[in-house]
PDB file of N, CA and C in Angstrom:
ATOM      1  N   MET A 155    -156.298-161.014   3.160  1.00 72.00           N
ATOM      2  CA  MET A 155    -154.997-160.807   3.411  1.00 72.00           C
ATOM      3  C   MET A 155    -154.758-159.373   2.378  1.00 72.00           C
ATOM      4  N   SER A 156    -154.187-158.429   3.119  1.00 86.00           N
ATOM      5  CA  SER A 156    -153.916-157.362   2.312  1.00 86.00           C
ATOM      6  C   SER A 156    -152.348-156.810   2.607  1.00 86.00           C
ATOM      7  N   ILE A 157    -151.704-156.451   1.647  1.00 84.00           N
ATOM      8  CA  ILE A 157    -150.311-155.814   1.806  1.00 84.00           C
ATOM      9  C   ILE A 157    -150.340-154.531   1.090  1.00 84.00           C
ATOM     10  N   SER A 158    -149.088-153.982   1.495  1.00 86.00           N
ATOM     11  CA  SER A 158    -149.114-152.577   1.152  1.00 86.00           C
ATOM     12  C   SER A 158    -148.623-152.481  -0.533  1.00 86.00           C
ATOM     13  N   ILE A 159    -148.938-151.317  -1.062  1.00 85.00           N
ATOM     14  CA  ILE A 159    -148.676-151.190  -2.563  1.00 85.00           C
ATOM     15  C   ILE A 159    -147.346-151.370  -2.805  1.00 85.00           C
ATOM     16  N   HIS A 160    -146.278-151.083  -2.237  1.00 84.00           N
ATOM     17  CA  HIS A 160    -144.810-151.370  -2.557  1.00 84.00           C
ATOM     18  C   HIS A 160    -144.683-152.863  -2.189  1.00 84.00           C
ATOM     19  N   ALA A 161    -145.126-153.501  -1.292  1.00 88.00           N
ATOM     20  CA  ALA A 161    -144.832-154.981  -1.342  1.00 88.00           C
ATOM     21  C   ALA A 161    -145.694-155.763  -2.468  1.00 88.00           C
ATOM     22  N   ALA A 162    -146.611-155.294  -2.878  1.00 88.00           N
ATOM     23  CA  ALA A 162    -147.512-155.756  -4.025  1.00 88.00           C
ATOM     24  C   ALA A 162    -146.556-155.637  -5.219  1.00 88.00           C
ATOM     25  N   ASP A 163    -146.172-154.393  -5.383  1.00 88.00           N
ATOM     26  CA  ASP A 163    -145.230-154.047  -6.580  1.00 88.00           C
ATOM     27  C   ASP A 163    -144.070-155.079  -6.542  1.00 88.00           C
ATOM     28  N   VAL A 164    -143.224-155.126  -5.405  1.00 89.00           N
ATOM     29  CA  VAL A 164    -142.209-155.878  -5.418  1.00 89.00           C
ATOM     30  C   VAL A 164    -142.519-157.307  -5.821  1.00 89.00           C
ATOM     31  N   ARG A 165    -143.571-157.803  -5.161  1.00 92.00           N
ATOM     32  CA  ARG A 165    -144.055-159.248  -5.575  1.00 92.00           C
ATOM     33  C   ARG A 165    -144.429-159.389  -6.801  1.00 92.00           C
ATOM     34  N   ILE A 166    -145.252-158.724  -7.505  1.00 93.00           N
ATOM     35  CA  ILE A 166    -145.739-158.668  -8.919  1.00 93.00           C
ATOM     36  C   ILE A 166    -144.638-158.758  -9.879  1.00 93.00           C
ATOM     37  N   ARG A 167    -143.476-157.784  -9.564  1.00 91.00           N
ATOM     38  CA  ARG A 167    -142.384-157.590 -10.549  1.00 91.00           C
ATOM     39  C   ARG A 167    -141.548-158.908 -10.515  1.00 91.00           C
ATOM     40  N   ARG A 168    -141.481-159.607  -9.291  1.00 95.00           N
ATOM     41  CA  ARG A 168    -140.795-160.797  -9.133  1.00 95.00           C
ATOM     42  C   ARG A 168    -141.567-161.920  -9.918  1.00 95.00           C
ATOM     43  N   ASP A 169    -142.742-162.037  -9.720  1.00 95.00           N
ATOM     44  CA  ASP A 169    -143.903-163.037 -10.227  1.00 95.00           C
ATOM     45  C   ASP A 169    -143.741-163.006 -11.841  1.00 95.00           C
ATOM     46  N   ILE A 170    -143.962-161.563 -12.304  1.00 95.00           N
ATOM     47  CA  ILE A 170    -144.040-161.462 -13.741  1.00 95.00           C
ATOM     48  C   ILE A 170    -142.750-162.039 -14.625  1.00 95.00           C
ATOM     49  N   ARG A 171    -141.672-161.456 -13.711  1.00 94.00           N
ATOM     50  CA  ARG A 171    -140.517-161.938 -14.415  1.00 94.00           C
ATOM     51  C   ARG A 171    -140.250-163.507 -14.192  1.00 94.00           C
ATOM     52  N   GLY A 172    -140.623-164.160 -13.295  1.00 95.00           N
ATOM     53  CA  GLY A 172    -140.532-165.506 -13.268  1.00 95.00           C
ATOM     54  C   GLY A 172    -141.537-166.227 -14.141  1.00 95.00           C
ATOM     55  N   ALA A 173    -142.641-165.649 -14.290  1.00 96.00           N
ATOM     56  CA  ALA A 173    -143.604-166.288 -15.335  1.00 96.00           C
ATOM     57  C   ALA A 173    -143.094-166.126 -16.877  1.00 96.00           C
ATOM     58  N   GLU A 174    -142.517-165.014 -17.145  1.00 96.00           N
ATOM     59  CA  GLU A 174    -141.856-164.887 -18.257  1.00 96.00           C
ATOM     60  C   GLU A 174    -140.629-165.885 -18.578  1.00 96.00           C
ATOM     61  N   ALA A 175    -139.890-165.966 -17.755  1.00 96.00           N
ATOM     62  CA  ALA A 175    -138.669-167.020 -17.781  1.00 96.00           C
ATOM     63  C   ALA A 175    -139.288-168.250 -17.882  1.00 96.00           C
ATOM     64  N   LYS A 176    -140.310-168.702 -17.160  1.00 97.00           N
ATOM     65  CA  LYS A 176    -141.005-169.974 -17.341  1.00 97.00           C
ATOM     66  C   LYS A 176    -141.543-170.216 -18.710  1.00 97.00           C
ATOM     67  N   ALA A 177    -142.084-169.206 -19.246  1.00 96.00           N
ATOM     68  CA  ALA A 177    -142.664-169.444 -20.562  1.00 96.00           C
ATOM     69  C   ALA A 177    -141.462-169.616 -21.390  1.00 96.00           C
ATOM     70  N   ASP A 178    -140.496-168.948 -21.554  1.00 96.00           N
ATOM     71  CA  ASP A 178    -139.420-169.244 -22.341  1.00 96.00           C
ATOM     72  C   ASP A 178    -138.755-170.353 -22.081  1.00 96.00           C
ATOM     73  N   GLU A 179    -138.595-170.872 -21.113  1.00 97.00           N
ATOM     74  CA  GLU A 179    -137.996-172.296 -20.625  1.00 97.00           C
ATOM     75  C   GLU A 179    -139.081-173.340 -21.363  1.00 97.00           C
ATOM     76  N   ALA A 180    -140.260-173.380 -21.290  1.00 97.00           N
ATOM     77  CA  ALA A 180    -141.207-174.322 -21.874  1.00 97.00           C
ATOM     78  C   ALA A 180    -141.215-174.234 -23.432  1.00 97.00           C
ATOM     79  N   LEU A 181    -140.912-173.039 -23.944  1.00 98.00           N
ATOM     80  CA  LEU A 181    -140.786-172.955 -25.423  1.00 98.00           C
ATOM     81  C   LEU A 181    -139.548-173.439 -25.979  1.00 98.00           C
ATOM     82  N   LEU A 182    -138.441-173.236 -25.175  1.00 98.00           N
ATOM     83  CA  LEU A 182    -137.265-173.775 -25.512  1.00 98.00           C
ATOM     84  C   LEU A 182    -137.257-175.435 -25.375  1.00 98.00           C
ATOM     85  N   ALA A 183    -138.015-176.025 -24.431  1.00 98.00           N
ATOM     86  CA  ALA A 183    -137.918-177.477 -24.120  1.00 98.00           C
ATOM     87  C   ALA A 183    -138.818-178.132 -25.363  1.00 98.00           C
ATOM     88  N   LYS A 184    -139.909-177.383 -25.922  1.00 98.00           N
ATOM     89  CA  LYS A 184    -140.520-177.961 -27.161  1.00 98.00           C
ATOM     90  C   LYS A 184    -139.867-177.804 -28.331  1.00 98.00           C
ATOM     91  N   ILE A 185    -139.107-176.737 -28.384  1.00 98.00           N
ATOM     92  CA  ILE A 185    -138.282-176.619 -29.647  1.00 98.00           C
ATOM     93  C   ILE A 185    -137.073-177.683 -29.718  1.00 98.00           C
ATOM     94  N   LYS A 186    -136.498-177.988 -28.375  1.00 99.00           N
ATOM     95  CA  LYS A 186    -135.526-178.814 -28.351  1.00 99.00           C
ATOM     96  C   LYS A 186    -136.136-180.337 -28.813  1.00 99.00           C
ATOM     97  N   LEU A 187    -137.481-180.599 -28.293  1.00 98.00           N
ATOM     98  CA  LEU A 187    -138.154-181.833 -28.563  1.00 98.00           C
ATOM     99  C   LEU A 187    -138.294-181.838 -30.067  1.00 98.00           C
ATOM    100  N   MET A 188    -138.575-180.972 -30.865  1.00 97.00           N
ATOM    101  CA  MET A 188    -138.867-180.775 -32.362  1.00 97.00           C
ATOM    102  C   MET A 188    -137.625-181.120 -32.938  1.00 97.00           C
ATOM    103  N   GLU A 189    -136.428-180.479 -32.419  1.00 97.00           N
ATOM    104  CA  GLU A 189    -135.091-180.775 -32.994  1.00 97.00           C
ATOM    105  C   GLU A 189    -134.636-182.314 -32.756  1.00 97.00           C
ATOM    106  N   SER A 190    -135.210-182.833 -31.633  1.00 96.00           N
ATOM    107  CA  SER A 190    -134.761-184.404 -31.446  1.00 96.00           C
ATOM    108  C   SER A 190    -135.582-185.234 -32.518  1.00 96.00           C
ATOM    109  N   LEU A 191    -136.982-184.828 -32.597  1.00 94.00           N
ATOM    110  CA  LEU A 191    -137.833-185.552 -33.639  1.00 94.00           C
ATOM    111  C   LEU A 191    -137.099-185.515 -35.066  1.00 94.00           C
ATOM    112  N   ILE A 192    -136.854-184.318 -35.551  1.00 93.00           N
ATOM    113  CA  ILE A 192    -136.351-184.152 -36.783  1.00 93.00           C
ATOM    114  C   ILE A 192    -134.990-184.793 -37.015  1.00 93.00           C
ATOM    115  N   LEU A 193    -134.228-184.878 -35.833  1.00 92.00           N
ATOM    116  CA  LEU A 193    -132.807-185.689 -36.096  1.00 92.00           C
ATOM    117  C   LEU A 193    -133.096-187.045 -36.036  1.00 92.00           C
ATOM    118  N   ALA A 194    -133.986-187.654 -35.387  1.00 92.00           N
ATOM    119  CA  ALA A 194    -134.368-189.066 -35.452  1.00 92.00           C
ATOM    120  C   ALA A 194    -134.903-189.509 -36.782  1.00 92.00           C
ATOM    121  N   ARG A 195    -135.672-188.591 -37.222  1.00 90.00           N
ATOM    122  CA  ARG A 195    -136.374-188.988 -38.640  1.00 90.00           C
ATOM    123  C   ARG A 195    -135.184-188.902 -39.672  1.00 90.00           C
ATOM    124  N   GLN A 196    -134.168-188.054 -39.549  1.00 90.00           N
ATOM    125  CA  GLN A 196    -133.219-188.342 -40.461  1.00 90.00           C
ATOM    126  C   GLN A 196    -132.145-189.425 -40.409  1.00 90.00           C
ATOM    127  N   SER A 197    -132.389-190.339 -39.410  1.00 87.00           N
ATOM    128  CA  SER A 197    -131.348-191.297 -39.204  1.00 87.00           C
ATOM    129  C   SER A 197    -131.661-192.300 -40.428  1.00 87.00           C
ATOM    130  N   ASP A 198    -130.478-192.970 -40.693  1.00 85.00           N
ATOM    131  CA  ASP A 198    -130.406-193.727 -41.932  1.00 85.00           C
ATOM    132  C   ASP A 198    -131.337-195.003 -41.330  1.00 85.00           C
ATOM    133  N   GLU A 199    -131.491-195.259 -40.203  1.00 89.00           N
ATOM    134  CA  GLU A 199    -132.346-196.490 -39.774  1.00 89.00           C
ATOM    135  C   GLU A 199    -133.959-196.239 -40.270  1.00 89.00           C
ATOM    136  N   VAL A 200    -134.196-194.905 -40.535  1.00 85.00           N
ATOM    137  CA  VAL A 200    -135.634-194.767 -40.752  1.00 85.00           C
ATOM    138  C   VAL A 200    -135.839-194.686 -42.200  1.00 85.00           C
ATOM    139  N   ASP A 201    -136.670-195.645 -42.904  1.00 85.00           N
ATOM    140  CA  ASP A 201    -136.855-195.602 -44.258  1.00 85.00           C
ATOM    141  C   ASP A 201    -138.043-194.717 -44.721  1.00 85.00           C
ATOM    142  N   VAL A 202    -138.815-194.420 -43.766  1.00 83.00           N
ATOM    143  CA  VAL A 202    -140.016-193.801 -44.137  1.00 83.00           C
ATOM    144  C   VAL A 202    -139.837-192.332 -43.924  1.00 83.00           C
ATOM    145  N   PRO A 203    -139.818-191.410 -44.871  1.00 77.00           N
ATOM    146  CA  PRO A 203    -139.490-189.896 -44.683  1.00 77.00           C
ATOM    147  C   PRO A 203    -140.533-188.976 -43.900  1.00 77.00           C
ATOM    148  N   HIS A 204    -141.773-189.595 -43.919  1.00 85.00           N
ATOM    149  CA  HIS A 204    -142.709-188.999 -43.049  1.00 85.00           C
ATOM    150  C   HIS A 204    -142.996-189.493 -41.807  1.00 85.00           C
ATOM    151  N   VAL A 205    -142.343-190.553 -41.046  1.00 86.00           N
ATOM    152  CA  VAL A 205    -142.522-191.004 -39.933  1.00 86.00           C
ATOM    153  C   VAL A 205    -142.510-189.926 -38.888  1.00 86.00           C
ATOM    154  N   GLY A 206    -143.449-189.850 -38.030  1.00 91.00           N
ATOM    155  CA  GLY A 206    -143.577-189.004 -36.953  1.00 91.00           C
ATOM    156  C   GLY A 206    -144.253-187.533 -37.234  1.00 91.00           C
ATOM    157  N   GLN A 207    -144.684-187.536 -38.636  1.00 94.00           N
ATOM    158  CA  GLN A 207    -145.256-186.264 -39.091  1.00 94.00           C
ATOM    159  C   GLN A 207    -146.343-185.927 -38.269  1.00 94.00           C
ATOM    160  N   LYS A 208    -147.317-186.717 -37.782  1.00 96.00           N
ATOM    161  CA  LYS A 208    -148.588-186.222 -36.962  1.00 96.00           C
ATOM    162  C   LYS A 208    -147.897-185.806 -35.540  1.00 96.00           C
ATOM    163  N   ALA A 209    -147.170-186.593 -35.107  1.00 96.00           N
ATOM    164  CA  ALA A 209    -146.523-186.010 -33.808  1.00 96.00           C
ATOM    165  C   ALA A 209    -145.884-184.556 -33.851  1.00 96.00           C
ATOM    166  N   MET A 210    -145.230-184.352 -35.192  1.00 97.00           N
ATOM    167  CA  MET A 210    -144.498-183.107 -35.205  1.00 97.00           C
ATOM    168  C   MET A 210    -145.521-182.023 -35.674  1.00 97.00           C
ATOM    169  N   ILE A 211    -146.632-182.470 -36.269  1.00 98.00           N
ATOM    170  CA  ILE A 211    -147.773-181.287 -36.467  1.00 98.00           C
ATOM    171  C   ILE A 211    -148.336-180.937 -35.135  1.00 98.00           C
ATOM    172  N   ARG A 212    -148.639-181.988 -34.212  1.00 98.00           N
ATOM    173  CA  ARG A 212    -149.190-181.655 -32.788  1.00 98.00           C
ATOM    174  C   ARG A 212    -148.206-180.727 -32.138  1.00 98.00           C
ATOM    175  N   LEU A 213    -146.742-181.204 -32.224  1.00 98.00           N
ATOM    176  CA  LEU A 213    -145.882-180.421 -31.427  1.00 98.00           C
ATOM    177  C   LEU A 213    -145.670-178.884 -32.004  1.00 98.00           C
ATOM    178  N   GLY A 214    -146.025-178.916 -33.250  1.00 98.00           N
ATOM    179  CA  GLY A 214    -145.790-177.579 -33.836  1.00 98.00           C
ATOM    180  C   GLY A 214    -146.897-176.622 -33.312  1.00 98.00           C
ATOM    181  N   ARG A 215    -148.205-177.238 -33.314  1.00 98.00           N
ATOM    182  CA  ARG A 215    -149.221-176.365 -32.630  1.00 98.00           C
ATOM    183  C   ARG A 215    -149.112-176.146 -31.255  1.00 98.00           C
ATOM    184  N   SER A 216    -148.447-176.936 -30.573  1.00 98.00           N
ATOM    185  CA  SER A 216    -148.157-176.863 -29.090  1.00 98.00           C
ATOM    186  C   SER A 216    -147.128-175.551 -29.020  1.00 98.00           C
ATOM    187  N   ILE A 217    -146.007-175.659 -29.798  1.00 98.00           N
ATOM    188  CA  ILE A 217    -145.071-174.434 -30.034  1.00 98.00           C
ATOM    189  C   ILE A 217    -145.967-173.222 -30.224  1.00 98.00           C
ATOM    190  N   GLN A 218    -146.771-173.152 -31.118  1.00 98.00           N
ATOM    191  CA  GLN A 218    -147.621-171.950 -31.480  1.00 98.00           C
ATOM    192  C   GLN A 218    -148.238-171.487 -30.293  1.00 98.00           C
ATOM    193  N   THR A 219    -148.847-172.548 -29.525  1.00 97.00           N
ATOM    194  CA  THR A 219    -149.552-172.110 -28.237  1.00 97.00           C
ATOM    195  C   THR A 219    -148.512-171.563 -27.489  1.00 97.00           C
ATOM    196  N   GLU A 220    -147.492-171.900 -27.115  1.00 97.00           N
ATOM    197  CA  GLU A 220    -146.587-171.255 -26.258  1.00 97.00           C
ATOM    198  C   GLU A 220    -146.309-169.987 -26.594  1.00 97.00           C
ATOM    199  N   ILE A 221    -146.081-169.844 -27.834  1.00 97.00           N
ATOM    200  CA  ILE A 221    -145.673-168.505 -28.552  1.00 97.00           C
ATOM    201  C   ILE A 221    -147.011-167.332 -28.212  1.00 97.00           C
ATOM    202  N   ASP A 222    -147.984-167.967 -28.453  1.00 97.00           N
ATOM    203  CA  ASP A 222    -149.318-166.930 -28.163  1.00 97.00           C
ATOM    204  C   ASP A 222    -149.335-166.763 -26.618  1.00 97.00           C
ATOM    205  N   SER A 223    -149.219-167.918 -25.821  1.00 96.00           N
ATOM    206  CA  SER A 223    -149.253-167.688 -24.321  1.00 96.00           C
ATOM    207  C   SER A 223    -148.188-166.710 -23.920  1.00 96.00           C
ATOM    208  N   ALA A 224    -147.007-166.775 -24.641  1.00 96.00           N
ATOM    209  CA  ALA A 224    -146.020-165.731 -24.089  1.00 96.00           C
ATOM    210  C   ALA A 224    -146.352-164.278 -24.656  1.00 96.00           C
ATOM    211  N   SER A 225    -147.004-164.304 -25.778  1.00 96.00           N
ATOM    212  CA  SER A 225    -147.485-162.856 -26.416  1.00 96.00           C
ATOM    213  C   SER A 225    -148.414-162.338 -25.382  1.00 96.00           C
ATOM    214  N   ASP A 226    -149.418-163.316 -24.765  1.00 96.00           N
ATOM    215  CA  ASP A 226    -150.376-162.551 -23.884  1.00 96.00           C
ATOM    216  C   ASP A 226    -149.781-162.153 -22.361  1.00 96.00           C
ATOM    217  N   LEU A 227    -148.671-162.946 -22.007  1.00 96.00           N
ATOM    218  CA  LEU A 227    -148.014-162.690 -20.671  1.00 96.00           C
ATOM    219  C   LEU A 227    -147.342-161.389 -20.996  1.00 96.00           C
ATOM    220  N   PHE A 228    -146.711-160.982 -22.194  1.00 94.00           N
ATOM    221  CA  PHE A 228    -146.054-159.762 -22.492  1.00 94.00           C
ATOM    222  C   PHE A 228    -147.168-158.584 -22.532  1.00 94.00           C
ATOM    223  N   ARG A 229    -148.429-158.784 -22.914  1.00 95.00           N
ATOM    224  CA  ARG A 229    -149.551-157.846 -22.751  1.00 95.00           C
ATOM    225  C   ARG A 229    -149.820-157.550 -21.343  1.00 95.00           C
ATOM    226  N   VAL A 230    -149.738-158.690 -20.494  1.00 95.00           N
ATOM    227  CA  VAL A 230    -150.110-158.537 -19.192  1.00 95.00           C
ATOM    228  C   VAL A 230    -149.118-157.685 -18.516  1.00 95.00           C
ATOM    229  N   HIS A 231    -147.839-157.899 -18.891  1.00 94.00           N
ATOM    230  CA  HIS A 231    -146.615-157.090 -18.249  1.00 94.00           C
ATOM    231  C   HIS A 231    -146.868-155.755 -18.784  1.00 94.00           C
ATOM    232  N   ASP A 232    -147.188-155.252 -19.988  1.00 93.00           N
ATOM    233  CA  ASP A 232    -147.514-153.969 -20.592  1.00 93.00           C
ATOM    234  C   ASP A 232    -148.517-153.297 -19.703  1.00 93.00           C
ATOM    235  N   GLU A 233    -149.623-154.185 -19.597  1.00 93.00           N
ATOM    236  CA  GLU A 233    -150.810-153.721 -18.799  1.00 93.00           C
ATOM    237  C   GLU A 233    -150.429-153.281 -17.342  1.00 93.00           C
ATOM    238  N   LEU A 234    -149.729-154.176 -16.827  1.00 92.00           N
ATOM    239  CA  LEU A 234    -149.157-153.916 -15.338  1.00 92.00           C
ATOM    240  C   LEU A 234    -148.207-152.542 -15.423  1.00 92.00           C
ATOM    241  N   VAL A 235    -147.378-152.349 -16.267  1.00 90.00           N
ATOM    242  CA  VAL A 235    -146.624-151.198 -16.371  1.00 90.00           C
ATOM    243  C   VAL A 235    -147.533-149.853 -16.278  1.00 90.00           C
ATOM    244  N   LYS A 236    -148.592-149.862 -17.092  1.00 89.00           N
ATOM    245  CA  LYS A 236    -149.566-148.881 -17.102  1.00 89.00           C
ATOM    246  C   LYS A 236    -150.231-148.786 -15.803  1.00 89.00           C
ATOM    247  N   VAL A 237    -150.519-149.688 -15.129  1.00 88.00           N
ATOM    248  CA  VAL A 237    -151.188-149.576 -13.768  1.00 88.00           C
ATOM    249  C   VAL A 237    -150.279-148.940 -12.818  1.00 88.00           C
ATOM    250  N   ARG A 238    -148.889-149.315 -12.962  1.00 84.00           N
ATOM    251  CA  ARG A 238    -147.840-148.646 -12.179  1.00 84.00           C
ATOM    252  C   ARG A 238    -147.951-147.204 -12.245  1.00 84.00           C
ATOM    253  N   GLU A 239    -148.051-146.734 -13.557  1.00 80.00           N
ATOM    254  CA  GLU A 239    -147.949-145.349 -13.740  1.00 80.00           C
ATOM    255  C   GLU A 239    -149.365-144.695 -13.259  1.00 80.00           C
ATOM    256  N   VAL A 240    -150.346-145.360 -13.198  1.00 80.00           N
ATOM    257  CA  VAL A 240    -151.656-144.656 -12.739  1.00 80.00           C
ATOM    258  C   VAL A 240    -151.365-144.836 -11.227  1.00 80.00           C
ATOM    259  N   VAL A 241    -151.139-145.784 -10.558  1.00 77.00           N
ATOM    260  CA  VAL A 241    -151.023-145.815  -9.213  1.00 77.00           C
ATOM    261  C   VAL A 241    -149.851-144.924  -8.636  1.00 77.00           C
ATOM    262  N   GLY A 242    -148.906-144.539  -9.496  1.00 73.00           N
ATOM    263  CA  GLY A 242    -147.884-143.542  -9.179  1.00 73.00           C
ATOM    264  C   GLY A 242    -146.637-144.179  -8.638  1.00 73.00           C
ATOM    265  N   ILE A 243    -146.492-145.373  -8.970  1.00 71.00           N
ATOM    266  CA  ILE A 243    -144.884-145.869  -8.492  1.00 71.00           C
ATOM    267  C   ILE A 243    -144.053-145.961  -9.506  1.00 71.00           C
ATOM    268  N   GLY A 244    -143.077-145.103  -8.993  1.00 60.00           N
ATOM    269  CA  GLY A 244    -141.834-144.665 -10.123  1.00 60.00           C
ATOM    270  C   GLY A 244    -141.261-145.911 -10.584  1.00 60.00           C
ATOM    271  N   ASP A 245    -140.663-145.798 -11.724  1.00 53.00           N
ATOM    272  CA  ASP A 245    -140.173-146.887 -12.572  1.00 53.00           C
ATOM    273  C   ASP A 245    -138.476-146.569 -12.536  1.00 53.00           C
ATOM    274  N   GLU A 246    -137.981-145.855 -11.659  1.00 54.00           N
ATOM    275  CA  GLU A 246    -136.492-145.568 -11.688  1.00 54.00           C
ATOM    276  C   GLU A 246    -135.873-146.516 -10.910  1.00 54.00           C
ATOM    277  N   ASP A 247    -134.538-146.767 -11.282  1.00 57.00           N
ATOM    278  CA  ASP A 247    -133.758-147.840 -10.280  1.00 57.00           C
ATOM    279  C   ASP A 247    -133.843-147.426  -8.735  1.00 57.00           C
ATOM    280  N   GLY A 248    -134.076-148.123  -7.999  1.00 53.00           N
ATOM    281  CA  GLY A 248    -134.278-147.847  -6.561  1.00 53.00           C
ATOM    282  C   GLY A 248    -135.416-147.291  -6.304  1.00 53.00           C
ATOM    283  N   SER A 249    -136.408-146.996  -6.972  1.00 52.00           N
ATOM    284  CA  SER A 249    -137.802-146.433  -6.443  1.00 52.00           C
ATOM    285  C   SER A 249    -138.629-147.220  -5.826  1.00 52.00           C
ATOM    286  N   THR A 250    -138.182-148.690  -5.558  1.00 48.00           N
ATOM    287  CA  THR A 250    -138.992-149.454  -4.553  1.00 48.00           C
ATOM    288  C   THR A 250    -138.111-150.298  -3.886  1.00 48.00           C
ATOM    289  N   PRO A 251    -136.877-149.709  -3.186  1.00 46.00           N
ATOM    290  CA  PRO A 251    -136.119-150.383  -2.381  1.00 46.00           C
ATOM    291  C   PRO A 251    -136.703-151.295  -1.243  1.00 46.00           C
ATOM    292  N   ALA A 252    -136.096-152.465  -1.017  1.00 49.00           N
ATOM    293  CA  ALA A 252    -136.397-153.292  -0.011  1.00 49.00           C
ATOM    294  C   ALA A 252    -136.414-152.578   1.435  1.00 49.00           C
ATOM    295  N   ALA A 253    -135.458-151.507   1.457  1.00 45.00           N
ATOM    296  CA  ALA A 253    -135.569-151.007   2.770  1.00 45.00           C
ATOM    297  C   ALA A 253    -136.608-149.930   2.906  1.00 45.00           C
ATOM    298  N   GLY A 254    -137.218-149.612   1.923  1.00 49.00           N
ATOM    299  CA  GLY A 254    -138.757-148.789   2.149  1.00 49.00           C
ATOM    300  C   GLY A 254    -140.018-149.755   2.762  1.00 49.00           C
ATOM    301  N   LEU A 255    -139.687-150.852   2.687  1.00 51.00           N
ATOM    302  CA  LEU A 255    -140.926-151.829   3.114  1.00 51.00           C
ATOM    303  C   LEU A 255    -140.739-152.086   4.625  1.00 51.00           C
ATOM    304  N   GLU A 256    -141.795-152.525   5.283  1.00 58.00           N
ATOM    305  CA  GLU A 256    -142.077-152.658   6.609  1.00 58.00           C
ATOM    306  C   GLU A 256    -141.676-154.089   6.813  1.00 58.00           C
ATOM    307  N   GLU A 257    -141.045-154.508   7.787  1.00 60.00           N
ATOM    308  CA  GLU A 257    -140.578-156.083   8.055  1.00 60.00           C
ATOM    309  C   GLU A 257    -141.872-157.060   7.767  1.00 60.00           C
ATOM    310  N   SER A 258    -143.070-156.692   8.183  1.00 65.00           N
ATOM    311  CA  SER A 258    -144.174-157.507   7.915  1.00 65.00           C
ATOM    312  C   SER A 258    -144.449-157.647   6.507  1.00 65.00           C
ATOM    313  N   ASP A 259    -144.274-156.588   5.698  1.00 58.00           N
ATOM    314  CA  ASP A 259    -144.511-156.589   4.301  1.00 58.00           C
ATOM    315  C   ASP A 259    -143.430-157.602   3.582  1.00 58.00           C
ATOM    316  N   LEU A 260    -142.255-157.374   4.188  1.00 55.00           N
ATOM    317  CA  LEU A 260    -141.059-158.267   3.533  1.00 55.00           C
ATOM    318  C   LEU A 260    -141.510-159.732   3.868  1.00 55.00           C
ATOM    319  N   ALA A 261    -141.854-159.926   4.901  1.00 62.00           N
ATOM    320  CA  ALA A 261    -142.361-161.510   5.460  1.00 62.00           C
ATOM    321  C   ALA A 261    -143.421-162.113   4.306  1.00 62.00           C
ATOM    322  N   ARG A 262    -144.293-161.208   4.187  1.00 60.00           N
ATOM    323  CA  ARG A 262    -145.531-161.557   3.182  1.00 60.00           C
ATOM    324  C   ARG A 262    -145.152-161.746   1.886  1.00 60.00           C
ATOM    325  N   VAL A 263    -144.211-160.872   1.233  1.00 55.00           N
ATOM    326  CA  VAL A 263    -143.670-161.061  -0.271  1.00 55.00           C
ATOM    327  C   VAL A 263    -142.875-162.177  -0.212  1.00 55.00           C
ATOM    328  N   ALA A 264    -142.127-162.420   0.690  1.00 53.00           N
ATOM    329  CA  ALA A 264    -141.132-163.774   0.598  1.00 53.00           C
ATOM    330  C   ALA A 264    -141.730-165.234   0.451  1.00 53.00           C
TER     331      ALA A 264
END
């Protein structure tokens, strides 16, 4: 299956933004979980101050992995911007309007 360069541009833009948003959501979810673990540990009902420490260490590593993954995704985005320049797709507002696509391209992008 092949699509036009403009249809590919629209699709890649949508998908990279979606992937970046999902990466942020995953990071926020893990940070909220860390907050919940810390708050639970501070409860008066918990007598041992180090309870859950191993889980927090593992979660901290998982958070770091999310940050590293997001950094790689940003690098992908930067590389794709360079590809756009090489291919000659403009970066100005309206440079890839949907009106410039064929109906068949729009159907494939959707």
